[in-house]
Short mmCIF file of C-alpha atoms in Angstrom, two decimals:
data_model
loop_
_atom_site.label_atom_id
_atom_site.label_comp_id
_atom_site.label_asym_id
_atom_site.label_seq_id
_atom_site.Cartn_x
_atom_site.Cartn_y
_atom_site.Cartn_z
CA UNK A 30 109.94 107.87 122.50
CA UNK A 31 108.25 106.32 119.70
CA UNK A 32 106.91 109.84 118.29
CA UNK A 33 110.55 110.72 118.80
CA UNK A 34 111.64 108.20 116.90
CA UNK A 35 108.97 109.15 114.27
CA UNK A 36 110.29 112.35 113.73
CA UNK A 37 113.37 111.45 113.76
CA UNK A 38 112.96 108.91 110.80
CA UNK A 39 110.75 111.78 108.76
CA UNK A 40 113.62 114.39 108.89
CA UNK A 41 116.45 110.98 107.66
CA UNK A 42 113.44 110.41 104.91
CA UNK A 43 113.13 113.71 103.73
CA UNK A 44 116.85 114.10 103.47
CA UNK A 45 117.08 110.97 101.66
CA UNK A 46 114.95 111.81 98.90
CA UNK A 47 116.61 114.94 98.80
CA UNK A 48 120.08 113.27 97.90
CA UNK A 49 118.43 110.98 95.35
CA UNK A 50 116.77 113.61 93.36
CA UNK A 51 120.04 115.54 93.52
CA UNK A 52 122.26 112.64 92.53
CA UNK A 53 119.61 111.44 89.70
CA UNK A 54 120.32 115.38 88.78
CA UNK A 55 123.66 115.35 88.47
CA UNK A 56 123.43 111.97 86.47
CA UNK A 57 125.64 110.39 89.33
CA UNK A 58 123.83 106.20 89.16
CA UNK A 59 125.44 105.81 93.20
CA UNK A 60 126.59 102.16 93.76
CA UNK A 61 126.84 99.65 96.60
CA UNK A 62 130.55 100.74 96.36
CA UNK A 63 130.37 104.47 96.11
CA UNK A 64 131.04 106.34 99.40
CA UNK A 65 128.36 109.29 98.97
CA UNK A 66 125.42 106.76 99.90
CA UNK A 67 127.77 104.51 102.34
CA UNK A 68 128.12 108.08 104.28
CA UNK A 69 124.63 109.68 103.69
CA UNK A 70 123.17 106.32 105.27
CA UNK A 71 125.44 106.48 108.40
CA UNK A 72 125.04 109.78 108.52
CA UNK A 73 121.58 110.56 108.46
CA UNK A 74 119.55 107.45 108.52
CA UNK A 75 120.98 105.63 112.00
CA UNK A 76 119.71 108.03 114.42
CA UNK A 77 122.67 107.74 116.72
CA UNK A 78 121.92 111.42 117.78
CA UNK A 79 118.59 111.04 119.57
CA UNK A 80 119.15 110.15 122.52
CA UNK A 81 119.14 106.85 123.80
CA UNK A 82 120.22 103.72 122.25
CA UNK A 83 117.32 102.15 121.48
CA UNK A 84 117.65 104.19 117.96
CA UNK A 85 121.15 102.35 117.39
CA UNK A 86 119.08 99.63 117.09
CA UNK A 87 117.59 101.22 113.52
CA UNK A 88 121.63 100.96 111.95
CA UNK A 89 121.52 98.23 108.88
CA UNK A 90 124.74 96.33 108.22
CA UNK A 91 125.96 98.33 105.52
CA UNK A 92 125.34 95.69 103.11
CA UNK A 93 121.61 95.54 104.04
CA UNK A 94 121.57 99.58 104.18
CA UNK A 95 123.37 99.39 100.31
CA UNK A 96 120.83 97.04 99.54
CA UNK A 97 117.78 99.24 100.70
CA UNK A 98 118.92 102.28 100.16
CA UNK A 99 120.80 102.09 97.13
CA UNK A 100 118.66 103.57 94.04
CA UNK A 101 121.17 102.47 91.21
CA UNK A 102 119.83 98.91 91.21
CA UNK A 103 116.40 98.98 90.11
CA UNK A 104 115.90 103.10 90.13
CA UNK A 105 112.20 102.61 90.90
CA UNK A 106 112.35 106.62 91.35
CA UNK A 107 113.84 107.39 88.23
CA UNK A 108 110.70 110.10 86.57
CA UNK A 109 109.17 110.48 89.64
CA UNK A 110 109.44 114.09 90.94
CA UNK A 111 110.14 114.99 94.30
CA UNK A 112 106.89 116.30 95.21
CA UNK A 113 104.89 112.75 93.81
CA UNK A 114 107.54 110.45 96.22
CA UNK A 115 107.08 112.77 98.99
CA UNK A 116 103.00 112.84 98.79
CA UNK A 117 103.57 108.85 98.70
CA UNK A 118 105.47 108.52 101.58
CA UNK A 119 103.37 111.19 103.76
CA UNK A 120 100.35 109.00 103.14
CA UNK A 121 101.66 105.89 104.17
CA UNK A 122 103.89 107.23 107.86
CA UNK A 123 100.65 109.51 107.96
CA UNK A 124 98.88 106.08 108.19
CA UNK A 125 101.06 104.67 110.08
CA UNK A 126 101.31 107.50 112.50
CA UNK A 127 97.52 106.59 113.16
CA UNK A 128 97.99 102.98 113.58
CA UNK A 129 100.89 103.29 116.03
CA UNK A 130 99.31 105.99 118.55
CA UNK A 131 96.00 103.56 118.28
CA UNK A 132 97.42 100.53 119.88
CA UNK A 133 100.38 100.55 123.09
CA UNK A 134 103.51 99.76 122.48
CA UNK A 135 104.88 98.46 125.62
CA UNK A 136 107.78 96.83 125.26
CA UNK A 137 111.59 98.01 123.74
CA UNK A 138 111.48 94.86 120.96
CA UNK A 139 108.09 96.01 119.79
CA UNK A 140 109.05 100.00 119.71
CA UNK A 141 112.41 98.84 117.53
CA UNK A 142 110.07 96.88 115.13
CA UNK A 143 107.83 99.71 114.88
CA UNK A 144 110.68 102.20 114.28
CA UNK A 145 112.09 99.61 111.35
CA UNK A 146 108.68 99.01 109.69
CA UNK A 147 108.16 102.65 109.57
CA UNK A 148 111.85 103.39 108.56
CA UNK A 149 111.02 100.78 105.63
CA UNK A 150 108.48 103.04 104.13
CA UNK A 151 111.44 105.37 103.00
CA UNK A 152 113.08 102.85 100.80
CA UNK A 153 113.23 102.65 97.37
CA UNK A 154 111.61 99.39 97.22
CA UNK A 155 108.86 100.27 98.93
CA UNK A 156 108.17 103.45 97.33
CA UNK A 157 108.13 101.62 93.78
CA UNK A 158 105.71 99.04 95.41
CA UNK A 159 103.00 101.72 96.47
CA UNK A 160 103.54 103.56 93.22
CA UNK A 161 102.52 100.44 91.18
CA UNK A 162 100.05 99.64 93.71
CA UNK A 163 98.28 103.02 93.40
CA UNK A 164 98.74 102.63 89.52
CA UNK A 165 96.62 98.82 89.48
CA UNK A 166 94.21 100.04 91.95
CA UNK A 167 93.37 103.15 89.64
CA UNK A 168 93.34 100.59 86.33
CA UNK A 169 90.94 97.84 88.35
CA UNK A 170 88.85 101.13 89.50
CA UNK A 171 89.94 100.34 93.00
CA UNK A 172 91.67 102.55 96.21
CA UNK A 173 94.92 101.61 98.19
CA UNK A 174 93.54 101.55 102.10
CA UNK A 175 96.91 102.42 103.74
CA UNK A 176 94.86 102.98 107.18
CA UNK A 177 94.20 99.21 106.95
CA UNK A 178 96.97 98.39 105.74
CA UNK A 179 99.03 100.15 108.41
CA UNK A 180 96.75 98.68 111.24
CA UNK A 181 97.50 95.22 109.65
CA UNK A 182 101.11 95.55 110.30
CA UNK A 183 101.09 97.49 113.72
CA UNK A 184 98.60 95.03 115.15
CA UNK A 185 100.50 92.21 113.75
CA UNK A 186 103.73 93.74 116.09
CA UNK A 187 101.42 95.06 119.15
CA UNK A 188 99.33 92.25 119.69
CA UNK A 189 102.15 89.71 121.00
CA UNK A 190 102.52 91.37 123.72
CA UNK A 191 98.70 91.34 124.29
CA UNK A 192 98.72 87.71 124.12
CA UNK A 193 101.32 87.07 126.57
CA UNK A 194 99.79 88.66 128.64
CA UNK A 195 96.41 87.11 128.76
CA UNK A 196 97.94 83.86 129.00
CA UNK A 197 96.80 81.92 132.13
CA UNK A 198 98.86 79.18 133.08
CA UNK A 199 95.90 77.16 134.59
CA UNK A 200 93.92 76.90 131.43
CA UNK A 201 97.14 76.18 128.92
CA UNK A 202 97.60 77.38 125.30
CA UNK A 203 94.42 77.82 123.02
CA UNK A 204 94.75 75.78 120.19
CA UNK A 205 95.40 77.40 116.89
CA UNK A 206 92.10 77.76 114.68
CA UNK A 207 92.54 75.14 111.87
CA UNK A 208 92.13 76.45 108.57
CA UNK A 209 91.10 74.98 105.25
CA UNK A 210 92.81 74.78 102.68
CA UNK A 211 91.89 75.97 99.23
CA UNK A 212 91.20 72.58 97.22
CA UNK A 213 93.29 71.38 95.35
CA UNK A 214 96.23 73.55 97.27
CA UNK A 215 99.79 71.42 96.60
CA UNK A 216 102.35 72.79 98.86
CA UNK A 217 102.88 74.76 101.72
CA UNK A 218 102.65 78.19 100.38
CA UNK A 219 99.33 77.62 98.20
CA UNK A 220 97.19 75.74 101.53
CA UNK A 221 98.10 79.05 103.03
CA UNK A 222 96.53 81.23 100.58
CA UNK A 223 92.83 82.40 101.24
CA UNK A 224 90.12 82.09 98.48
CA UNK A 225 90.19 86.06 97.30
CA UNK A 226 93.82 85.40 96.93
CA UNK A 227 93.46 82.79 94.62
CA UNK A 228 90.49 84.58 92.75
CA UNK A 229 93.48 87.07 92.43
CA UNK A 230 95.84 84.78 90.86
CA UNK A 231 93.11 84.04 88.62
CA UNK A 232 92.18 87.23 87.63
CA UNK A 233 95.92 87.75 86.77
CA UNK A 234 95.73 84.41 84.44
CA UNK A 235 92.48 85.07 82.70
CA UNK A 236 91.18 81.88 84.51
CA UNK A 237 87.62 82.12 85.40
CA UNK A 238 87.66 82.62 89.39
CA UNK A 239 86.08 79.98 91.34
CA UNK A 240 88.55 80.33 94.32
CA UNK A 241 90.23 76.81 93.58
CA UNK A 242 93.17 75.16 92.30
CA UNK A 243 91.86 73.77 89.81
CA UNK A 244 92.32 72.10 86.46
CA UNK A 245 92.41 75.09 84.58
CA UNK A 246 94.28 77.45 87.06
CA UNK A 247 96.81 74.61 86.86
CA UNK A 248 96.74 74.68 83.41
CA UNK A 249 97.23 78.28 83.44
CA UNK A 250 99.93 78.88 85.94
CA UNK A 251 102.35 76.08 84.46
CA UNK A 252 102.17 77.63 80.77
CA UNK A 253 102.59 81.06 82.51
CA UNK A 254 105.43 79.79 83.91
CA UNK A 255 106.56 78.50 80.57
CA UNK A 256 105.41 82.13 78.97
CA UNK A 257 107.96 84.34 81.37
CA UNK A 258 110.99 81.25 81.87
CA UNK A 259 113.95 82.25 79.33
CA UNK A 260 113.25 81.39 75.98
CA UNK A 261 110.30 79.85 77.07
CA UNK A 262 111.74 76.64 78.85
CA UNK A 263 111.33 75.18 82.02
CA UNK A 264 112.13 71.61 83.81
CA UNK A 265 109.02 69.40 83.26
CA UNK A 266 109.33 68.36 86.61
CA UNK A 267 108.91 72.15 88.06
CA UNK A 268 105.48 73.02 85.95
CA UNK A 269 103.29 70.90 88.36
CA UNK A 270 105.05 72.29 91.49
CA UNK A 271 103.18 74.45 93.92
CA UNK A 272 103.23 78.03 93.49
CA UNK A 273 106.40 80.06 94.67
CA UNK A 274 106.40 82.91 97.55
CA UNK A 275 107.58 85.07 94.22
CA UNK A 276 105.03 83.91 92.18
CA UNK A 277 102.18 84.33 94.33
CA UNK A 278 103.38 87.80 95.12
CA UNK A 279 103.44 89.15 91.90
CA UNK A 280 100.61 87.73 90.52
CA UNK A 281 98.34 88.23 94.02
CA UNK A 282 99.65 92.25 93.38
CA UNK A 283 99.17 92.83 89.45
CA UNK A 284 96.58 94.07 87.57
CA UNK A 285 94.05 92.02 85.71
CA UNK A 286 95.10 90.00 82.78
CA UNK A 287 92.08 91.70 81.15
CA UNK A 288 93.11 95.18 82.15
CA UNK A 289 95.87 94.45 80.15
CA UNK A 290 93.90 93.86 76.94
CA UNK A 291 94.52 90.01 77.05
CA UNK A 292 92.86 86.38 76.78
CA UNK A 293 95.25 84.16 78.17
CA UNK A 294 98.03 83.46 80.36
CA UNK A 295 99.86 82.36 77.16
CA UNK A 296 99.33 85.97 76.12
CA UNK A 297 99.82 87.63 79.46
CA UNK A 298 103.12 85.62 80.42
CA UNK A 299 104.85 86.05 76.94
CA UNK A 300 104.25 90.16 76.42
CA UNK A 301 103.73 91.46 79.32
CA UNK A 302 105.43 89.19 82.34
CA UNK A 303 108.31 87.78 80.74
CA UNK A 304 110.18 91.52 80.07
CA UNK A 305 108.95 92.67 84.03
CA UNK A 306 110.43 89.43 85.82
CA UNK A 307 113.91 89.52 84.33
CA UNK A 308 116.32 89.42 86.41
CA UNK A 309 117.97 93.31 86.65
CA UNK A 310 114.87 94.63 85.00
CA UNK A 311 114.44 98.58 83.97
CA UNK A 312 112.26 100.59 82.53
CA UNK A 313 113.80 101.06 79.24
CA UNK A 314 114.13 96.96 79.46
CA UNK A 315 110.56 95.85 80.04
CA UNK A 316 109.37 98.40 77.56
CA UNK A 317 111.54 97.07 74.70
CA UNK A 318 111.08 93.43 75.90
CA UNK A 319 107.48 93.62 75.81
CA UNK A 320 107.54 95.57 72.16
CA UNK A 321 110.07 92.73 70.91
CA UNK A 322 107.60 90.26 72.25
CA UNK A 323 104.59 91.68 70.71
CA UNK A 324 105.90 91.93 67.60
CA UNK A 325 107.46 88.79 67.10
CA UNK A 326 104.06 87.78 67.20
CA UNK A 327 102.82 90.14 64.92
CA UNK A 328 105.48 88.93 62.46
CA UNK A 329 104.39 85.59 62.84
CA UNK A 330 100.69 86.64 62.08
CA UNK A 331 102.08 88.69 59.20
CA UNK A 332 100.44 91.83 60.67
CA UNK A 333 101.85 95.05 60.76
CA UNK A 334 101.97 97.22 63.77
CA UNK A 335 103.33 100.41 65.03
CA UNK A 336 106.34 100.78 66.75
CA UNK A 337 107.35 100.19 70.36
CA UNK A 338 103.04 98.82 70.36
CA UNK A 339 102.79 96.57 73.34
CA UNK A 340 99.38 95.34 73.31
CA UNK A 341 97.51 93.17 70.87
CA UNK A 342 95.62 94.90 68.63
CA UNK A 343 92.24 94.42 66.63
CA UNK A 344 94.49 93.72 63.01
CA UNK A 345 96.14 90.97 65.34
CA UNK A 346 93.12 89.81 66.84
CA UNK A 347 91.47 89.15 63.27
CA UNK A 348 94.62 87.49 62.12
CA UNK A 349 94.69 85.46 65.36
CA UNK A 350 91.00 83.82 64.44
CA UNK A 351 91.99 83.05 60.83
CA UNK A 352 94.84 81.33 61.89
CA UNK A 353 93.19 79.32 64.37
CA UNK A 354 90.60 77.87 61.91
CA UNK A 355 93.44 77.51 59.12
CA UNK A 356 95.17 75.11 61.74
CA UNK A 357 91.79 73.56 63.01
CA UNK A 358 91.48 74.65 66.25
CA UNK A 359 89.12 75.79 68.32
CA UNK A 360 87.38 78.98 67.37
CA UNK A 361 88.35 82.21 68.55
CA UNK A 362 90.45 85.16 68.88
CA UNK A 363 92.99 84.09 71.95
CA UNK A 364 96.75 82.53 71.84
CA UNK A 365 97.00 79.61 73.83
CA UNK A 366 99.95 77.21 74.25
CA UNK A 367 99.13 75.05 71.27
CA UNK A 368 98.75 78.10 68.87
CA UNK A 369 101.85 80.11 69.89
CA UNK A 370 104.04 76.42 69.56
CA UNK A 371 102.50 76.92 65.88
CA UNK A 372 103.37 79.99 65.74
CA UNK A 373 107.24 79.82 66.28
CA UNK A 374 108.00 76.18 65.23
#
């Protein structure tokens, strides 16, 4: 049943890219309210045909399914052929395949879990995800393990079971292993982090990694957050709040502030960030946003650069130092929160 359900979910995938390629072709942007993907989801995606109804079980509430499915929002697709999605997906249900036939599934709520999670891999979303992924990993000169990162999620399904199981009565629960908290972790989400993800966050922020929370990574995150809030404000009472499941997310996931060509979170947040997390963002938005950014700098440096240029360059850099020792600061060639207020006051 669950290879069943497999194949199933590989011939709805395939068909689903399909219809996206040939809508994008026909310059057709399907909405939330348009029938065509409404029918194509109910159609081909819920699986009512295979057999049993355990595969009901797969149907989304059409809002969820709209939500998922629906490529109009964010179009993470859009310039992606057919064949790059499709080599995508293969590698990750190939990897999941693997992980799934490794471990037993032995129970109907774990073989509906499995069939969702694998089902997920199809969606939009999560084909934009391993795209960027694969880009960052190729920029930080690393690879994308989905083998381990399919065994991750089918053990973290299969192994309840497991643990049921073994439970003797007699003896009573085992305790949960405590685990320590990074230092100087302030909320929930942050004492939950491990130390690579924080050297992660760090990287992201140009912060030198020592695994902690501390006065500079504080520093750092708080005028990111000011860098990538609209028009640069935010609550004074938010900036020394712990990190956000969102925040910690993206910046745990992106590439190194240094990949990027920048110093600071100052410079990271304001042309790079701020265009990618607004709300509705595109393609053809971030790309502009991040130019605009840039060059309002630029401007304010009275340097001259070309055209839709969305990374500091070695004219701004120079420009950057003199106006740092015209304004007495500290020497060097970075933007940090007291410059850029000089900057645009």
């Amino acid at each position: 049943m669950l290879q069943a359900g497999f194949n199933e979910i590989n011939a709805g995938c395939r068909s689903y890219i399909q219809f996206v390629f040939e809508e994008r072709m026909r310059e057709r942007r399907f909405k939330s309210s348009v029938s065509a993907i409404q029918a194509f989801i109910s159609g081909v995606l819920t699986l009512e045909e295979a057999g049993t109804k355990l595969f009901s079980y797969l149907i989304l509430s059409s809002s969820a399914a709209n939500a998922f499915y629906d490529a109009s929002r964010i179009d993470p697709l859009q310039g992606m052929t057919v064949e790059n999605i499709l080599k995508i997906v293969n590698k990750r249900q190939a990897a999941f395949e693997r992980a799934a036939a490794s471990r037993a599934v032995t129970s109907s709520p774990q073989l509906v879990r499995v069939w969702r999670e694998y089902q997920w891999i199809c969606t939009p979303l999560a084909i934009s995800s391993d795209f960027n992924s694969l880009a960052a990993a190729t920029v930080d000169g690393r690879k994308v393990d989905f083998d381990a990162d399919a065994r991750r999620l089918v053990d973290s399904i299969t192994d309840t079971i497991g643990r049921v199981k073994k439970f003797d009565p007699n003896i009573g629960l085992t305790p949960a292993p405590k685990v320590v908290s990074v230092e100087g972790a302030v909320s929930a989400i942050e004492k939950a982090l491990k130390p690579d993800e924080v050297m992660k966050i760090q990287s992201a922020l140009c912060v030198a990694p020592d695994r902690k929370f501390g006065q500079d990574t504080r520093a750092a995150i708080n005028v990111w957050r000011r860098m990538t809030s609209k028009e640069n404000k935010i609550d004074d009472a938010k900036l020394n709040e712990g990190m956000s499941t969102n925040e910690v997310d993206y910046l745990v996931r992106t590439v190194s502030c240094v990949s990027l060509g920048f110093k600071t979170a100052v410079e990271r947040g304001y042309v790079y960030d701020a265009a990618l997390r607004e709300d509705k963002a595109t393609t053809a938005s971030v790309a502009s946003g991040q130019a605009k950014n840039l060059l309002n700098i630029a401007q304010a440096l009275d340097v001259k650069i070309s055209l839709g240029e969305t990374r500091i360059t070695p004219d701004m850099r120079l420009a950057i130092r003199k106006k740092r020792e015209g304004l007495a600061l500290q020497k060097g060639d970075y933007i940090d929160y007291e410059l850029f207020i000089n900057l645009f006051k």
